[in-house]
Short mmCIF file of C-alpha atoms in Angstrom, two decimals:
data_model
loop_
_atom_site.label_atom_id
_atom_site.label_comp_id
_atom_site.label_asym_id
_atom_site.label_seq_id
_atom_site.Cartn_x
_atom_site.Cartn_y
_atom_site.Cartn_z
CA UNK F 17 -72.31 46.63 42.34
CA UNK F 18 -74.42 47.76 39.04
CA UNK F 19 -76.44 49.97 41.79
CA UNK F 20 -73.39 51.70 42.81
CA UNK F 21 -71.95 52.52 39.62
CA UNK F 22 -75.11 53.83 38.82
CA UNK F 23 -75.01 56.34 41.76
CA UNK F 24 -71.46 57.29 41.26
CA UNK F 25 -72.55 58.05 37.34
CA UNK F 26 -75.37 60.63 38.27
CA UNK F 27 -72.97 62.56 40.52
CA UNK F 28 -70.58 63.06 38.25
CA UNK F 29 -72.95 64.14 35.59
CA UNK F 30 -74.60 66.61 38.06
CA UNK F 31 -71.33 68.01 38.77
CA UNK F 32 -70.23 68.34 35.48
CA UNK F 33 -73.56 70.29 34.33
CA UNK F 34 -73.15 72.93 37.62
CA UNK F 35 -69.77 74.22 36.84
CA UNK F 36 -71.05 74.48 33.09
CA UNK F 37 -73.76 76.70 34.29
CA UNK F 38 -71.98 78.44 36.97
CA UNK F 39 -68.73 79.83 34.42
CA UNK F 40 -69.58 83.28 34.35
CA UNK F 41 -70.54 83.05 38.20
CA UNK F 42 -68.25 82.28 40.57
CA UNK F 43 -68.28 79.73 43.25
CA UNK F 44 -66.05 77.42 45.19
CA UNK F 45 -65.59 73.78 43.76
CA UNK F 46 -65.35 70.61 45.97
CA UNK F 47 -63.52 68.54 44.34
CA UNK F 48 -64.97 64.39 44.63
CA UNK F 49 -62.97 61.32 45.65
CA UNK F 50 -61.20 59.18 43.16
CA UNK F 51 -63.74 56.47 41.03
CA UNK F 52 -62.96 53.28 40.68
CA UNK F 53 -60.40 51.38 38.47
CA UNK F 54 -62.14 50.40 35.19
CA UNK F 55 -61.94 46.60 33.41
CA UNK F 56 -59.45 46.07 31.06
CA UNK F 57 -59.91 46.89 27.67
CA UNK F 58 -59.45 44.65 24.50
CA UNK F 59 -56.25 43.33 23.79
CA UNK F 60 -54.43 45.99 20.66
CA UNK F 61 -53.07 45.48 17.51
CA UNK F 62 -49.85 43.60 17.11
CA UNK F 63 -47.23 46.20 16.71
CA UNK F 64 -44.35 46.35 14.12
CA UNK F 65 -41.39 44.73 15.09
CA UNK F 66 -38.63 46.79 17.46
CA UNK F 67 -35.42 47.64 16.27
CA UNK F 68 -32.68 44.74 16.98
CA UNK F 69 -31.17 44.71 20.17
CA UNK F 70 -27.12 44.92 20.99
CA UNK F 71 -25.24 42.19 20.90
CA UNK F 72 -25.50 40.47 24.11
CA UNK F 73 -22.08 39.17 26.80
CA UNK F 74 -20.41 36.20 25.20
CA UNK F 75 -21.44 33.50 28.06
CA UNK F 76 -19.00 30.81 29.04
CA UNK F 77 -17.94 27.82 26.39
CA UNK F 78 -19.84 25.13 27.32
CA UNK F 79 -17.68 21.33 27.87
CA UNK F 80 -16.19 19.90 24.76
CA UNK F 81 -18.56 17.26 23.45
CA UNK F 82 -18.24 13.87 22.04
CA UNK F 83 -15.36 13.17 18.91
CA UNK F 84 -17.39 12.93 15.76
CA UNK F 85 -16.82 9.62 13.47
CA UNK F 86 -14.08 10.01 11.47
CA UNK F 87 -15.12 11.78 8.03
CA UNK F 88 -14.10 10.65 4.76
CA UNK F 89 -10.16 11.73 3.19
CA UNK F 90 -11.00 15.06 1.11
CA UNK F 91 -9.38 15.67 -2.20
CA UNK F 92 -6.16 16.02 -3.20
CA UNK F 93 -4.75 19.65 -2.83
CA UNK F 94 -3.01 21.78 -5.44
CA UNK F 95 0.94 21.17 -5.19
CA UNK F 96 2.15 23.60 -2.74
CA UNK F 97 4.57 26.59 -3.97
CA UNK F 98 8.33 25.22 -4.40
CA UNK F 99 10.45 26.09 -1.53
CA UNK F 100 13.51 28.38 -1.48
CA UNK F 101 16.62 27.04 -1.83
CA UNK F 102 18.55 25.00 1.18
CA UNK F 103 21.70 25.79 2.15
CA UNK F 104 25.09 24.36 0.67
CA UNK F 105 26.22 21.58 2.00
CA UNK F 106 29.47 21.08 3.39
CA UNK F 107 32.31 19.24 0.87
CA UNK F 108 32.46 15.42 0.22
CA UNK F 109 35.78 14.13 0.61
CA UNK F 110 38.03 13.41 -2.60
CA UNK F 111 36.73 10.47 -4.39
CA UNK F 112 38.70 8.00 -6.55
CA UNK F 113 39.47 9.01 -10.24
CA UNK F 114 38.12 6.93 -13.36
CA UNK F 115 41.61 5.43 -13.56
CA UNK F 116 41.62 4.53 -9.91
CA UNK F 117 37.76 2.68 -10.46
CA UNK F 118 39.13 1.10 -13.62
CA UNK F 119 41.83 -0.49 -12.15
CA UNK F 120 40.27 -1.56 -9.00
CA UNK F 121 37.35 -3.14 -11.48
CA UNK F 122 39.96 -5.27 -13.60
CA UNK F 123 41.70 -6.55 -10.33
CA UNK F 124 38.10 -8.01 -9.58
CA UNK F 125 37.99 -9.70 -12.78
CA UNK F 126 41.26 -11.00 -13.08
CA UNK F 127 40.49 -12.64 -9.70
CA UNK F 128 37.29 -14.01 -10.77
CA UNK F 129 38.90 -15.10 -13.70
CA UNK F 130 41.32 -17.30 -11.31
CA UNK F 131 38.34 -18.41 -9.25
CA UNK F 132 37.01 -19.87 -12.38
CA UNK F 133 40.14 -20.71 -13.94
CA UNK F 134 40.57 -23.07 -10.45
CA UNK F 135 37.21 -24.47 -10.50
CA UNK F 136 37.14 -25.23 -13.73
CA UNK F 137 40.65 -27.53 -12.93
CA UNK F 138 39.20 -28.78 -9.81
CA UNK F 139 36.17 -30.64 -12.14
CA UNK F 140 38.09 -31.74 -14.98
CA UNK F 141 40.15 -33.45 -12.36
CA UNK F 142 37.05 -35.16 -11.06
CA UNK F 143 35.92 -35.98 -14.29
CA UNK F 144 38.77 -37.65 -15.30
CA UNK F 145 39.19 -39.65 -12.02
CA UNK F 146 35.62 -40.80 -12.57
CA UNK F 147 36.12 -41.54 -16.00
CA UNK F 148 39.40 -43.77 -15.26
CA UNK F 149 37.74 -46.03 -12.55
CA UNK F 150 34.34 -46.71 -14.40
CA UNK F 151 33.31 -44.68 -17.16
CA UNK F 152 34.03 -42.90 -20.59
CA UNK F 153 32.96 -39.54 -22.33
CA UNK F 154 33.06 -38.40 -25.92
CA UNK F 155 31.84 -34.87 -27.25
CA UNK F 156 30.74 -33.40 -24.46
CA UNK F 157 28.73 -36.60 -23.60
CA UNK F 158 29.51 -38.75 -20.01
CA UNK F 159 29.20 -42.61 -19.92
CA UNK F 160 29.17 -43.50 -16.30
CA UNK F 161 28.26 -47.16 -14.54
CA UNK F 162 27.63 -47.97 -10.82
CA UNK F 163 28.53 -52.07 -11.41
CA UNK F 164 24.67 -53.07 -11.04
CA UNK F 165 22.79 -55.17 -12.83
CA UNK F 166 19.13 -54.35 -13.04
CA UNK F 167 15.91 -55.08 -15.34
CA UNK F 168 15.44 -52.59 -18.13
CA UNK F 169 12.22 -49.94 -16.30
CA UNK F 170 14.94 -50.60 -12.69
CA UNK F 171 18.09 -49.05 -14.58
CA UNK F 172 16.10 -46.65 -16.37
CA UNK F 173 14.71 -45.16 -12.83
CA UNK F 174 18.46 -44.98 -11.60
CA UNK F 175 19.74 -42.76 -14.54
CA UNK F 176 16.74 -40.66 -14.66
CA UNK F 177 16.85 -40.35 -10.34
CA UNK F 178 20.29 -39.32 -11.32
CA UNK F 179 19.85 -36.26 -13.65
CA UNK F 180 20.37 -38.65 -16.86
CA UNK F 181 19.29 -41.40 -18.87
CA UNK F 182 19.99 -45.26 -20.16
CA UNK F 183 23.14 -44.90 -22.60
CA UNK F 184 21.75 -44.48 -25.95
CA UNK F 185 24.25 -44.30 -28.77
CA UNK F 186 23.96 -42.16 -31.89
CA UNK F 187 27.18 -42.64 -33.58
CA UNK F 188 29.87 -44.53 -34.07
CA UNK F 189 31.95 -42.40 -31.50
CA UNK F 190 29.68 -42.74 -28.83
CA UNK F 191 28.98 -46.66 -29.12
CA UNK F 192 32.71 -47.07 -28.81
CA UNK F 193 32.57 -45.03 -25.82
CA UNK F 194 30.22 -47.42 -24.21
CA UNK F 195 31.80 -50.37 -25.33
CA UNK F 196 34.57 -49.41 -23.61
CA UNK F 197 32.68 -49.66 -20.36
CA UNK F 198 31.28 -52.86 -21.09
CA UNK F 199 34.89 -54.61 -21.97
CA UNK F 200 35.95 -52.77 -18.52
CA UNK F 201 33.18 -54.83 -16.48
CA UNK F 202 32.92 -57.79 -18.89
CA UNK F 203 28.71 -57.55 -18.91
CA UNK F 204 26.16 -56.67 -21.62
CA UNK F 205 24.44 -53.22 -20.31
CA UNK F 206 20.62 -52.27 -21.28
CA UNK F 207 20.33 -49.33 -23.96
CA UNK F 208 18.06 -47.03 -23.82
CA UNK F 209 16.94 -47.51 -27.08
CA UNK F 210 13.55 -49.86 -27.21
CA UNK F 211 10.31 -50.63 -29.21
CA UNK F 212 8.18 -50.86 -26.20
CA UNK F 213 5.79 -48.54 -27.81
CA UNK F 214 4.96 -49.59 -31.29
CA UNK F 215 6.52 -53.16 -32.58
CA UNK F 216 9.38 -53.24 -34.67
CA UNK F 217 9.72 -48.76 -34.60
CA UNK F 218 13.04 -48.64 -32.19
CA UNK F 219 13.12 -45.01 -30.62
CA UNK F 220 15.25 -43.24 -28.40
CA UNK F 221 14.57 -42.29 -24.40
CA UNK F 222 13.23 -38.76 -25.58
CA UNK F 223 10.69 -40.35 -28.22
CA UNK F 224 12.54 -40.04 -31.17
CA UNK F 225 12.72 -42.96 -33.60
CA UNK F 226 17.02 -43.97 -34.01
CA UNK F 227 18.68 -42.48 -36.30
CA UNK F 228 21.69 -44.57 -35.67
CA UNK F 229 21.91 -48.33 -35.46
CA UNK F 230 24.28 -51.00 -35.15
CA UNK F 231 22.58 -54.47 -35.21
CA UNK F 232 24.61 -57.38 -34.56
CA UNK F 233 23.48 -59.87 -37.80
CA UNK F 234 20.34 -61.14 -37.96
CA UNK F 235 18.88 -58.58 -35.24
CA UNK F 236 16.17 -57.66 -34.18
CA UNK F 237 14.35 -60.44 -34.03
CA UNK F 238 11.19 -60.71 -31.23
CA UNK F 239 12.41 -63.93 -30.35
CA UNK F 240 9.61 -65.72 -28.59
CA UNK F 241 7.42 -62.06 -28.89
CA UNK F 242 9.06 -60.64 -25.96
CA UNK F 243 12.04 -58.62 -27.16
CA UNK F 244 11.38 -55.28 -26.67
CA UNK F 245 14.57 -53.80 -25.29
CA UNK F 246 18.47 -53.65 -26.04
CA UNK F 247 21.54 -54.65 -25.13
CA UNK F 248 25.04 -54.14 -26.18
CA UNK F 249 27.17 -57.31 -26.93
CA UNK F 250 31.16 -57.12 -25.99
CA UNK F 251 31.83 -56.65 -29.63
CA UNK F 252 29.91 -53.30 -29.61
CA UNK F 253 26.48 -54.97 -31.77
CA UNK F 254 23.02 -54.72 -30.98
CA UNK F 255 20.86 -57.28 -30.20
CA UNK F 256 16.83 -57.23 -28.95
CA UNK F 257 15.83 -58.36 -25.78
CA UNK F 258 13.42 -59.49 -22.80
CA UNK F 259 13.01 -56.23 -20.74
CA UNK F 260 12.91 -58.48 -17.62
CA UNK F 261 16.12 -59.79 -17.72
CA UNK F 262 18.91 -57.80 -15.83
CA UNK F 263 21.56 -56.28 -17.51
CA UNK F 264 24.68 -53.59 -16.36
CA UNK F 265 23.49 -49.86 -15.80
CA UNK F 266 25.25 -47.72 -17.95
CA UNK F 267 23.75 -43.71 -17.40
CA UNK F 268 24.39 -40.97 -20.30
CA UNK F 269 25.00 -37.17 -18.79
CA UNK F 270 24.87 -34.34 -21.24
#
């Protein structure tokens, strides 16, 4: 291959350097057949970038993909511009005149007023029926007995289960009032009233140390060391005595 090149070199250089010499003569020129194709040469120097091309055809939108986790709520926007004004609406009918409302509003309390006026009858007829077969009231206070005989912590549990408490007397009005019950049933009833707490200090149901008495003669006592409660005697006196022994249940409602 090297051996051929170097022929086809010499030929051409001897052709070159006989139509140099023969310029001013003139002669006919054969012309040679077509060398060879050459190696390629060494790659050039990157060139400067080309100016950018036209936008291209918008291809075809692709399938919708997955939904996205649900972001977090944005802020809060401005307050939006106020609308215009709706149109009117159409009339309401009449309505009823301050007089009208006014006397509609004391027909409702003059009937109310019955209602009460009625009720109000109804339970001071009660009370009084009550009160005639076995009990007694004075100022604004309710004596009432069921006819039992129980030991003093017994009756004191009925009155209480009842909304009330052992009678406890704190005037003269008010023992009368239960005396009256007692000469009704003919039987001593339990007071309230006791020194179960501290000996010889009598207080009332609520705590309260008496601030009325009305000891029968001689009273209290402690006979024997066991006479911590009270009973009423049929002449309206007090007298101590053994919480274990029954007596009439006589509640007090206030």
């Amino acid at each position: 291959m090297i051996q051929y090149l170097w022929t086809v070199t010499v030929i051409a250089a001897f052709l070159l350097g006989f139509v140099s010499h023969g310029q001013s003569e003139t002669c006919s020129v054969v012309q040679g057949l077509p060398g060879l194709n050459g190696r390629d040469g060494r790659d050039g120097f990157k060139g400067e970038p080309g100016p950018t091309g036209a936008v291209g055809v918008r291809g075809i939108a692709g399938a919708p993909g997955k939904q996205g986790p649900k972001g977090e709520r944005g802020t809060d926007g401005a307050p939006g511009k106020i609308g215009t004004q709706g149109l009117l609406g159409q009339k309401g009918e009449k309505g009823d005149s301050a007089v009208s409302a006014l006397e509609a509003l004391k027909r409702q309390v003059e009937s109310i007023s019955g209602q009460l006026n009625s009720m109000q009858q109804s339970l001071l007829a009660q009370k009084k029926a009550m009160l005639f077969s076995r009990g007694s009231s004075t100022a604004g206070k309710f004596f009432v007995t069921n006819g039992v005989e129980a030991k003093y912590n017994d009756a004191k549990s009925t009155c209480s289960s009842a909304g009330g408490q052992l009678a406890s007397p704190r005037n003269v009005e008010e023992n009368q009032a239960v005396l009256s019950i007692i000469l009704l049933y003919n039987k001593a009833p339990f007071l309230g009233i006791n020194d179960i707490q501290t000996e010889g200090s009598f207080r009332y149901p609520t705590g309260e140390v008496i601030s009325y008495n009305n000891w029968n003669t001689g009273e209290p006592n402690n006979s024997n060391g066991v006479e911590d409660c009270v009973e009423m005697f049929p002449n309206g006196k007090w007298n101590d005595k053994n919480c274990e022994e029954k007596r009439l249940v006589i509640c007090e409602f206030s």
